[in-house]
mmCIF file of C-alpha atoms in Angstrom:
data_model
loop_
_atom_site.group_PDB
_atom_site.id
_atom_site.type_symbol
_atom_site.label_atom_id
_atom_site.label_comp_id
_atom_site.label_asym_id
_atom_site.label_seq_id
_atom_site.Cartn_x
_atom_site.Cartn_y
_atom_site.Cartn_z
ATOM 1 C CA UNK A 1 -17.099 46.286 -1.457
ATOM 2 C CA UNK A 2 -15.164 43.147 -2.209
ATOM 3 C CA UNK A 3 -15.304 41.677 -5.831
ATOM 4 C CA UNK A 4 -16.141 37.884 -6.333
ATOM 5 C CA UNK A 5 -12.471 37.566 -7.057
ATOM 6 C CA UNK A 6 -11.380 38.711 -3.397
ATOM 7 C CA UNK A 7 -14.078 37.009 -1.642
ATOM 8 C CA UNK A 8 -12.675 33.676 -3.248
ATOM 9 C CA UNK A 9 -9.592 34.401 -2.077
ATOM 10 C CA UNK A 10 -11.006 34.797 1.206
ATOM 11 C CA UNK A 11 -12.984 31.965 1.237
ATOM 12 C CA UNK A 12 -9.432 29.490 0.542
ATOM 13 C CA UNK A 13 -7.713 31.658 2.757
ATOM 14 C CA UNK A 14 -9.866 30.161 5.914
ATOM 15 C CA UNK A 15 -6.491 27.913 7.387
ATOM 16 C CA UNK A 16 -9.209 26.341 9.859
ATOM 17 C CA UNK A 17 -12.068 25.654 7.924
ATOM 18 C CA UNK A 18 -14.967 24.686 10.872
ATOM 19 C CA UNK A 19 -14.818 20.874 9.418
ATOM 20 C CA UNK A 20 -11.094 20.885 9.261
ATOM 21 C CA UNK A 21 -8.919 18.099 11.433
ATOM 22 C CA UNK A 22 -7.854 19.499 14.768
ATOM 23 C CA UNK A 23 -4.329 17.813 14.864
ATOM 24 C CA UNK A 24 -3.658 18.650 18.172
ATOM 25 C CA UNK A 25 -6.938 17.554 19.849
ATOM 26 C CA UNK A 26 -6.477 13.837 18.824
ATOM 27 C CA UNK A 27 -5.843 11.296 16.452
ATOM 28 C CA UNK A 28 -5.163 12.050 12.347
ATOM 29 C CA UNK A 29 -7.897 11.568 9.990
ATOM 30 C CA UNK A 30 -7.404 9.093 7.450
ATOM 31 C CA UNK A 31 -6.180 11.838 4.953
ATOM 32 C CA UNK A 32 -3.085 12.907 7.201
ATOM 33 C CA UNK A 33 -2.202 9.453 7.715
ATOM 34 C CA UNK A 34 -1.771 8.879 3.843
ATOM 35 C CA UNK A 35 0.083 11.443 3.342
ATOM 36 C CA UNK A 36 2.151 11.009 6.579
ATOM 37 C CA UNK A 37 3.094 7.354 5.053
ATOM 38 C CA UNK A 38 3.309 9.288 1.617
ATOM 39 C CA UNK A 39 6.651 11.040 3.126
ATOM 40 C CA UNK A 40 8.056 8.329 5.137
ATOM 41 C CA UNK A 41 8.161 5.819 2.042
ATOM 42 C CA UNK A 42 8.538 8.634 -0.778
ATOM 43 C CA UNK A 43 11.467 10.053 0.756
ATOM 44 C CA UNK A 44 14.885 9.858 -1.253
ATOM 45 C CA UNK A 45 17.567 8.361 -0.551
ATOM 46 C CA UNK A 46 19.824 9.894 1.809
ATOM 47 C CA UNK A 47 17.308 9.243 4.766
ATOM 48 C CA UNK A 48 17.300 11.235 8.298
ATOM 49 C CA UNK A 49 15.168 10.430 11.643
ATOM 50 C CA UNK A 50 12.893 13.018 11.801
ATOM 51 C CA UNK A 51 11.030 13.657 14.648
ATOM 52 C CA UNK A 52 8.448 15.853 13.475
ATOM 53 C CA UNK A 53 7.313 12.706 11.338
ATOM 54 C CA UNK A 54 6.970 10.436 14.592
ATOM 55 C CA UNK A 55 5.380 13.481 16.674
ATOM 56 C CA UNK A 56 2.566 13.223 13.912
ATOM 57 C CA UNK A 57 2.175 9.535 14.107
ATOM 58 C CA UNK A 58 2.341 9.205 18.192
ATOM 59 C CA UNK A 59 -1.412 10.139 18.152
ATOM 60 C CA UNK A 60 -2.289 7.262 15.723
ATOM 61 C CA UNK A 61 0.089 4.383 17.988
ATOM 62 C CA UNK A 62 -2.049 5.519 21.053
ATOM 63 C CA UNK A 63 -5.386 5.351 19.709
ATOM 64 C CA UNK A 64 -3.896 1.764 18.439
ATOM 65 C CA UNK A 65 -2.376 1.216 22.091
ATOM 66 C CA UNK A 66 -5.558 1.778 23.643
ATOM 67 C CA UNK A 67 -7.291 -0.778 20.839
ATOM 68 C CA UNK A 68 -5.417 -3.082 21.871
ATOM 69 C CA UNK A 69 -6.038 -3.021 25.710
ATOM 70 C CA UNK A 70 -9.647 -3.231 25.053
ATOM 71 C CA UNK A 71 -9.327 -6.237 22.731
ATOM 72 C CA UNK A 72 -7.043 -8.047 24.716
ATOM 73 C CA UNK A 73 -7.401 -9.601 28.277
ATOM 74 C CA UNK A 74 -5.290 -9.459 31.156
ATOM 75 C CA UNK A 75 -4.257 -13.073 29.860
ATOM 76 C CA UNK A 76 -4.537 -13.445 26.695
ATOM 77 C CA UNK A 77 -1.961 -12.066 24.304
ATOM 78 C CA UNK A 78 -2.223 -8.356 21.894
ATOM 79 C CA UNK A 79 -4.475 -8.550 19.407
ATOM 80 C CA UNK A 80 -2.372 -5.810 16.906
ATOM 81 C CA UNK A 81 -3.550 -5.458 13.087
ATOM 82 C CA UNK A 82 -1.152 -6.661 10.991
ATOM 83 C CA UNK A 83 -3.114 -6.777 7.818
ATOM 84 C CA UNK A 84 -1.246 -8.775 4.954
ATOM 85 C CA UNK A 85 -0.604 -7.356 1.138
ATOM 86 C CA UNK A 86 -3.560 -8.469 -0.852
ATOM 87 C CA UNK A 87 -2.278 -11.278 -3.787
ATOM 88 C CA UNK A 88 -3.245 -11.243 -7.084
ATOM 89 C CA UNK A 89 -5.252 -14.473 -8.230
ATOM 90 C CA UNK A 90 -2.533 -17.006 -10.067
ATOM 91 C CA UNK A 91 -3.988 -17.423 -13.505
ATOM 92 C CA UNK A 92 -6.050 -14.117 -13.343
ATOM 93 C CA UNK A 93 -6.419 -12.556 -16.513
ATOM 94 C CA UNK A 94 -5.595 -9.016 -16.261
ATOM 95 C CA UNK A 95 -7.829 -6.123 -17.823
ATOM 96 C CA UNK A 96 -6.077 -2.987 -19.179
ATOM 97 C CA UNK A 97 -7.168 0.276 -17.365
ATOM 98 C CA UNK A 98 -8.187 1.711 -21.068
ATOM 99 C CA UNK A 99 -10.875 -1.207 -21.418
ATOM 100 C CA UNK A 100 -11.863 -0.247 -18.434
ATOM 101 C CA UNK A 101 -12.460 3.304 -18.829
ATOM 102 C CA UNK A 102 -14.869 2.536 -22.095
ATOM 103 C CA UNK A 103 -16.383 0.246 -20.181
ATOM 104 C CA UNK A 104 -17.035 3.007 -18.009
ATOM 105 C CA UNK A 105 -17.868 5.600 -19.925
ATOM 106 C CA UNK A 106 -20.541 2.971 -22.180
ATOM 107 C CA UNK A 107 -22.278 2.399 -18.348
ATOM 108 C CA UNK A 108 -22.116 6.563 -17.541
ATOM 109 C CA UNK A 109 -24.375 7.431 -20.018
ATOM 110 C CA UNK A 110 -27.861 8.431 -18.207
ATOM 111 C CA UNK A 111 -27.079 5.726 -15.621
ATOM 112 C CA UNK A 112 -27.092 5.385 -11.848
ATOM 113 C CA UNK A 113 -25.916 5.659 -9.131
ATOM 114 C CA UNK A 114 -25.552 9.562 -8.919
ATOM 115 C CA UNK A 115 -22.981 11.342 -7.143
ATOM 116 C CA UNK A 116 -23.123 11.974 -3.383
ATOM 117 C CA UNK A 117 -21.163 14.035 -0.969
ATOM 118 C CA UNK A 118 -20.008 12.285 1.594
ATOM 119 C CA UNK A 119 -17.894 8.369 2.354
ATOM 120 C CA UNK A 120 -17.777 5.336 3.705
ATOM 121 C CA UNK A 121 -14.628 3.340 4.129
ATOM 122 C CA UNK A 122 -12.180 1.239 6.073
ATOM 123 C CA UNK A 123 -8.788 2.042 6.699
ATOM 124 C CA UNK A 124 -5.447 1.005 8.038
ATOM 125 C CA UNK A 125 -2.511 3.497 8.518
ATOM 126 C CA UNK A 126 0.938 1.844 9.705
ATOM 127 C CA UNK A 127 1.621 4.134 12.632
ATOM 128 C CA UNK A 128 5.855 4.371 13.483
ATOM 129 C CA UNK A 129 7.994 4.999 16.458
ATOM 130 C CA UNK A 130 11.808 4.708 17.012
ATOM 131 C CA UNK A 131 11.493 2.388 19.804
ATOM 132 C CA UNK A 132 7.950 0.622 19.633
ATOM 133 C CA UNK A 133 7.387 -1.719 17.079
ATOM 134 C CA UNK A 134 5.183 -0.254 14.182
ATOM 135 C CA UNK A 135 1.431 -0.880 14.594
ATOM 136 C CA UNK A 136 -1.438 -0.571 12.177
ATOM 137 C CA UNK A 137 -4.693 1.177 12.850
ATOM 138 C CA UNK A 138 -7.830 -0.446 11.366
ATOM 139 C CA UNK A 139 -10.494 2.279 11.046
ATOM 140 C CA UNK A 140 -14.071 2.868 9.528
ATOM 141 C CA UNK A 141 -15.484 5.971 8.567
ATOM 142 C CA UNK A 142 -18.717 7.256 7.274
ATOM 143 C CA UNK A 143 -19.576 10.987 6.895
ATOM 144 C CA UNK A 144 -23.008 12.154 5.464
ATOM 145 C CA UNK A 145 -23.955 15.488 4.378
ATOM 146 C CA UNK A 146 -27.452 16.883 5.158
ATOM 147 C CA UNK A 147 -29.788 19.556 2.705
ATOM 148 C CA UNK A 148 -28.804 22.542 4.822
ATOM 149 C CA UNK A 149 -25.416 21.682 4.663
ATOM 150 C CA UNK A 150 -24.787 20.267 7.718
ATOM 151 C CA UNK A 151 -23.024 16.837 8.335
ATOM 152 C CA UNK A 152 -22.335 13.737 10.663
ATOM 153 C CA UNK A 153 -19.032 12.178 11.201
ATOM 154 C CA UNK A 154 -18.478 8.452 12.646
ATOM 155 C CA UNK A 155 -15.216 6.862 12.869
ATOM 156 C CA UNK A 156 -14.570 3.481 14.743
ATOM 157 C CA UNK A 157 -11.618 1.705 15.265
ATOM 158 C CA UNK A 158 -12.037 -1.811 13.814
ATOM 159 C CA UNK A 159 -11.744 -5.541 15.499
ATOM 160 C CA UNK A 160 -8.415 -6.219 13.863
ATOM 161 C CA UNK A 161 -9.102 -9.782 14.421
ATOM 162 C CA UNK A 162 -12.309 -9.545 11.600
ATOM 163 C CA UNK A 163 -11.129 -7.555 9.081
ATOM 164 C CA UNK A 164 -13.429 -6.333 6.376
ATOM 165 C CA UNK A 165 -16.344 -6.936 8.170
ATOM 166 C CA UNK A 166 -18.554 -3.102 8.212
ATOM 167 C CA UNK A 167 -19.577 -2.005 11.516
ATOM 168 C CA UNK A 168 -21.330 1.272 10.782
ATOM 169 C CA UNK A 169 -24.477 1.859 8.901
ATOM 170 C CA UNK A 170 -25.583 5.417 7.556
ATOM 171 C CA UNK A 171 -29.880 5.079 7.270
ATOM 172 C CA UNK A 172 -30.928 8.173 6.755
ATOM 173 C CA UNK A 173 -27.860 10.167 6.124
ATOM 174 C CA UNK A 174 -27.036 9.327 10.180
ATOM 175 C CA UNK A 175 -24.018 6.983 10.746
ATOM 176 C CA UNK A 176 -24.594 4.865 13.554
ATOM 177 C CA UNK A 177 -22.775 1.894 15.606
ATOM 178 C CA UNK A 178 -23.915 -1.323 14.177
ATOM 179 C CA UNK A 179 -21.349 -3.709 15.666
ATOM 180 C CA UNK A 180 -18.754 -3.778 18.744
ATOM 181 C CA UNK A 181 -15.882 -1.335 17.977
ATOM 182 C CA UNK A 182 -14.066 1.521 19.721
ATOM 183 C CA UNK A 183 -15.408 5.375 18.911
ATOM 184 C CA UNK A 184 -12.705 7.377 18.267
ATOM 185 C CA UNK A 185 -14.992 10.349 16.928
ATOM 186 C CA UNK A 186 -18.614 10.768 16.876
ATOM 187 C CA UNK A 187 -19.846 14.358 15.953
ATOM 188 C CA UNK A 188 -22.051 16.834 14.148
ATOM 189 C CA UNK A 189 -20.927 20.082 12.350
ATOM 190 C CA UNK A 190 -22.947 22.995 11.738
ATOM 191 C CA UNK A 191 -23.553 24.044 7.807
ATOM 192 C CA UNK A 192 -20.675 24.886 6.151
ATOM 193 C CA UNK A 193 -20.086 25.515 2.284
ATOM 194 C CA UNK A 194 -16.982 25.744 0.024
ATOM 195 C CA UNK A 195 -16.317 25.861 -3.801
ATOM 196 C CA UNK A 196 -12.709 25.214 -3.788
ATOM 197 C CA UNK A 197 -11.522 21.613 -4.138
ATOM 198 C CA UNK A 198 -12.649 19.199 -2.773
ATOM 199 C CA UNK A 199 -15.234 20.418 -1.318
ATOM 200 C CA UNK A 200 -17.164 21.878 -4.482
ATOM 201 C CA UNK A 201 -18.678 18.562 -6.558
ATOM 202 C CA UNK A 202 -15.965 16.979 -8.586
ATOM 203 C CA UNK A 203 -17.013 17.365 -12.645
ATOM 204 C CA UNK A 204 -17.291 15.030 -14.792
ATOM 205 C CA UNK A 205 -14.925 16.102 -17.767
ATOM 206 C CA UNK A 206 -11.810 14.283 -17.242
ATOM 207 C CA UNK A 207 -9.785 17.315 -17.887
ATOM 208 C CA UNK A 208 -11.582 19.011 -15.384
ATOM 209 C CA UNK A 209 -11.445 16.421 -12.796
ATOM 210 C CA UNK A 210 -7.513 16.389 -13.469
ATOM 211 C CA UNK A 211 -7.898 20.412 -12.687
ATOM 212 C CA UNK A 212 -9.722 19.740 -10.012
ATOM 213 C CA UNK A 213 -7.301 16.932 -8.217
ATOM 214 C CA UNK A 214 -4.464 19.115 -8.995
ATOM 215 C CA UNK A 215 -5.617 22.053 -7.072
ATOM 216 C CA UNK A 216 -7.294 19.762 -3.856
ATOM 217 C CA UNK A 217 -4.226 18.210 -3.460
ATOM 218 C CA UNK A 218 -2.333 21.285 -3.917
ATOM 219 C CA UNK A 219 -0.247 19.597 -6.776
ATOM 220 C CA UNK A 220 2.118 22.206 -8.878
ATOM 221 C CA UNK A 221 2.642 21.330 -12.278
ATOM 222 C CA UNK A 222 2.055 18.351 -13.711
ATOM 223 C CA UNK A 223 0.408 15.295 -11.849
ATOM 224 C CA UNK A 224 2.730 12.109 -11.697
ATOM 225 C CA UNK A 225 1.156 8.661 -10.739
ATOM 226 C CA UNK A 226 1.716 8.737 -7.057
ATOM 227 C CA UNK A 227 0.124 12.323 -7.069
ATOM 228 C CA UNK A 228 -2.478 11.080 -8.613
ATOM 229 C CA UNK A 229 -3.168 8.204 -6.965
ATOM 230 C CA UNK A 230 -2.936 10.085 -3.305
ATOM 231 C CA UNK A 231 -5.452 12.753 -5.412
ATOM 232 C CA UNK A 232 -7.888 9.556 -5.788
ATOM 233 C CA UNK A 233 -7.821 9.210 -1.964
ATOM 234 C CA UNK A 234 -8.347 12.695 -1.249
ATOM 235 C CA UNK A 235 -11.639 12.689 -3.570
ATOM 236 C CA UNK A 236 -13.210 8.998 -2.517
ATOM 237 C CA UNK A 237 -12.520 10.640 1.286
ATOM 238 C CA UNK A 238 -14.660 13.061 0.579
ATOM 239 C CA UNK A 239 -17.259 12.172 -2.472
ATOM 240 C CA UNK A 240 -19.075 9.255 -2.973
ATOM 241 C CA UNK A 241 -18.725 9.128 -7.134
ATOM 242 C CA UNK A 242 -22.096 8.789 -9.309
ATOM 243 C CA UNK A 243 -21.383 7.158 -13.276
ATOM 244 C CA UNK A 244 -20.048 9.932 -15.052
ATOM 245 C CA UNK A 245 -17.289 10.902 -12.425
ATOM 246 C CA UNK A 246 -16.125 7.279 -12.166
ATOM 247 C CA UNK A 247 -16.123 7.317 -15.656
ATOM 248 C CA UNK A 248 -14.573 10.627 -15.573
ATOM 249 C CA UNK A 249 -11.880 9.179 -12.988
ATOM 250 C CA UNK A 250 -11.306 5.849 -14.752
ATOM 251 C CA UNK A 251 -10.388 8.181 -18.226
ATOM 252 C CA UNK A 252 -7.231 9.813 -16.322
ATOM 253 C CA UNK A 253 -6.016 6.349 -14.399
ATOM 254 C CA UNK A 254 -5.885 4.894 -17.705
ATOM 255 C CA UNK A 255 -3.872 7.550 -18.969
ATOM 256 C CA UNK A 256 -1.287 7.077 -16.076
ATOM 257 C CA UNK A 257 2.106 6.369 -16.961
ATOM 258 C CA UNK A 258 3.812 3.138 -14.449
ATOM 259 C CA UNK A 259 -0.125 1.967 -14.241
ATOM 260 C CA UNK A 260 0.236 -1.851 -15.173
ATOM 261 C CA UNK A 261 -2.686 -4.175 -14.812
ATOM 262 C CA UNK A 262 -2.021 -7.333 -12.631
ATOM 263 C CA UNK A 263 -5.086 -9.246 -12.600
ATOM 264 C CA UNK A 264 -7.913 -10.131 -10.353
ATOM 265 C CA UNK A 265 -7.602 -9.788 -6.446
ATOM 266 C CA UNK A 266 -10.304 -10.014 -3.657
ATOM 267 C CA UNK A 267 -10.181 -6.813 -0.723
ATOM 268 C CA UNK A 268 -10.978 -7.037 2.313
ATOM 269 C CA UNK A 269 -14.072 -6.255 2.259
ATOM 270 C CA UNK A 270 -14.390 -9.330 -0.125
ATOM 271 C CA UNK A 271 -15.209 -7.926 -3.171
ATOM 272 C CA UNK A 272 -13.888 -9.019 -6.806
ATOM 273 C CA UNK A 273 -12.150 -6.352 -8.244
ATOM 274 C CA UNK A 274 -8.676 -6.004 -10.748
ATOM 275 C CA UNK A 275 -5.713 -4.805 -9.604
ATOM 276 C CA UNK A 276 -3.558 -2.094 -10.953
ATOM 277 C CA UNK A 277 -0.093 -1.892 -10.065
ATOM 278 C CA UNK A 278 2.617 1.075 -9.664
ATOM 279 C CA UNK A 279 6.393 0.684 -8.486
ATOM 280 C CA UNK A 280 7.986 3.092 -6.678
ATOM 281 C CA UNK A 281 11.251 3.294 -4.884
ATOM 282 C CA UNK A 282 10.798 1.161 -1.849
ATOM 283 C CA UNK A 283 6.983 1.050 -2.099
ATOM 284 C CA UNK A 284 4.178 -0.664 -4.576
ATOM 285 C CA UNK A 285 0.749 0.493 -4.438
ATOM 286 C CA UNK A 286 -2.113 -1.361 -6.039
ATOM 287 C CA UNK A 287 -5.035 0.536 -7.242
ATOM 288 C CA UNK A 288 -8.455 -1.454 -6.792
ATOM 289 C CA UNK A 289 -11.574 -1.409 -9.355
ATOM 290 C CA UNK A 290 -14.589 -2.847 -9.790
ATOM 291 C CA UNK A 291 -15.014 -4.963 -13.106
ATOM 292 C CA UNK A 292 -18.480 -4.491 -13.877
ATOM 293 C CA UNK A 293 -18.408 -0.990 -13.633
ATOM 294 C CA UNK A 294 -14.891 0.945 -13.563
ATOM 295 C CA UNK A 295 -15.143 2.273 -10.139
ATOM 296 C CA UNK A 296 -12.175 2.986 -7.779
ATOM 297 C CA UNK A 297 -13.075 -0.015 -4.816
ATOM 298 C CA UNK A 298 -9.563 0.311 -2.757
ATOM 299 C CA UNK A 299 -5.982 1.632 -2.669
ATOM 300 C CA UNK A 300 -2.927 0.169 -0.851
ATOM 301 C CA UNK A 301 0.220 1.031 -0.685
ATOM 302 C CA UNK A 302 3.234 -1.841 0.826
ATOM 303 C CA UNK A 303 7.100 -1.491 1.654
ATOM 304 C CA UNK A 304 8.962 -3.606 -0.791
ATOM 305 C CA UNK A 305 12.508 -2.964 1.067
ATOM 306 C CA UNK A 306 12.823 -3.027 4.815
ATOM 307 C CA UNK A 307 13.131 0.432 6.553
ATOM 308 C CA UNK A 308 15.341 -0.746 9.241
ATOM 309 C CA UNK A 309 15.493 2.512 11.467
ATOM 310 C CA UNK A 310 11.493 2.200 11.890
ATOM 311 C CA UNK A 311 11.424 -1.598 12.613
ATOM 312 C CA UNK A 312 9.262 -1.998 8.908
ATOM 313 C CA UNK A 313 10.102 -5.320 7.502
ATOM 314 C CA UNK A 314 9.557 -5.598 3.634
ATOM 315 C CA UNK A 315 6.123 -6.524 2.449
ATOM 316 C CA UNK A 316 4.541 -4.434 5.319
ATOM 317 C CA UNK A 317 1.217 -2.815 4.332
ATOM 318 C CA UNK A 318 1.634 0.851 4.725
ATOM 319 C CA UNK A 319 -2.071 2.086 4.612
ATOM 320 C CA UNK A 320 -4.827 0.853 2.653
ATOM 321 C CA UNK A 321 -8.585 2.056 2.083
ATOM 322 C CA UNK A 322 -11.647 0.616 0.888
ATOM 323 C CA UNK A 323 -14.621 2.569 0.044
ATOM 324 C CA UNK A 324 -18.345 1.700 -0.099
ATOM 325 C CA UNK A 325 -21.590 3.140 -1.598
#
């Protein structure tokens, strides 16, 4: 008989887990697409074409392609998403991440909201090609988890012509289509339970959490920045974070090294948040959080040199998420 030990093992062993992505059967998920744009812009130097890299993003420019046929008329010209970086406030007074964390941590004590599996977000993923120009899919998501473990998965593409504005609604734990947009995936899987990363609830130690982020995102050694910023996306893609694990998060962000604070910025789902800054080689992201509370409210990620071979001109957004409660 199998020890607890082996049937762990087993249990991560599963390479297609029955709520896994099926890349083959149609678009990326949101996840693959940040980590797609994680290698095209975090690659060094000496860059190479690479096919395999376009093969993965041809999915994401046809679901995009197909967008914009339906949002376009025979007459009237392509409506393509071309979101634009979001700009600090001139004047803004930035907040350091550490204030923010006690802030945090003082709000985390025996408060609301709790923590919930499950998200709800928009999205846009710069999809590339090396002989289309490069075209940005807007996307909204929510997934809700059920008692018997059991969940629902909506994901729409997005009017890029009113971005920010939420078309789904979740009442009672069912996502449903509140507005016009284009279903790329509507579906319900069967129960299903895991206690590796990130399926198992996050904790809300922060050395824990940075134990925990390091093995969902399959990070060895130590976690840089970037790392951890992609491990915030992984988590918020999958968790909807109570008090004590923003608090939790908040804690390690402010212990990130290349983390500056920039000021205030509105996202695009027009919420007031600060902005927190990292610069990379070719790249900038800017981490988004709310004032009043220390929660993560966006990510984005934008070229800052042109990548010539792909058609990307310099201040492109690369991807960029927001979540929601």
């Amino acid at each position: 008989m199998a020890d607890d030990h082996d049937l762990d093992l087993l249990r991560r062993a599963n390479p297609v887990p029955v709520d896994g992505p099926h890349y083959g059967d149609g678009p990326l998920d949101h996840h693959a697409e940040r980590r797609l744009n994680r290698l095209l812009h975090e690659r060094p130097a000496a860059r190479r074409r690479t096919r395999l890299l376009w093969s993965l993003a041809a999915a994401a420019v046809v679901a995009t392609t197909a967008l914009t046929l339906l949002l376009s008329g025979p007459s009237t010209a392509p409506a393509v998403a071309a979101p634009r970086p979001l700009v600090v406030q001139a004047g803004s007074t930035p907040v350091s991440l550490r204030q923010l964390a006690e802030l945090a941590e003082a709000i985390a004590t025996g408060a609301s909201p709790r923590l919930r599996k499950g998200t709800h977000a928009q999205s846009w993923s710069l999809g590339m090609s090396d002989d289309k120009p490069p075209i940005t899919l807007p996307q909204e998501r929510v997934v809700r988890w059920k008692a018997d473990g059991s969940h629902t998965e909506l994901v729409v593409a997005t009017d890029p012509r009113h971005p920010g504005r939420p078309v789904l609604s979740d009442a009672n734990g069912d996502p449903h289509l509140v507005e016009d947009g284009h279903v790329i995936n509507r579906q319900t899987y069967p129960p299903s339970w895991s206690d590796a990363p990130p399926e198992s609830p996050p904790p809300h130690d922060p050395a824990k959490l940075r134990a925990y982020l390091t093995e969902a995102t399959y990070t060895h050694g130590t976690m840089t920045t970037p790392q951890l910023l992609d491990a915030v996306g992984v988590l918020l893609d999958n968790w909807t974070l109570g008090a004590a694990e923003s608090a939790a998060l908040a804690e390690l962000l402010a212990d990130a090294q290349g983390l500056r604070p920039a000021g205030q910025v509105t996202d695009r789902l027009g919420r007031r948040g600060q902005a927190y800054v990292y610069d990379g080689a070719g790249y900038r992201r800017m981490l988004i959080m709310d004032p009043a509370t220390g929660a993560v409210l966006g990510l984005e990620a934008v070229y800052t040199k042109a990548v010539p071979e792909y058609g990307v001109k310099a201040g492109a957004v690369a991807d960029y998420s927001a979540w929601m409660r």
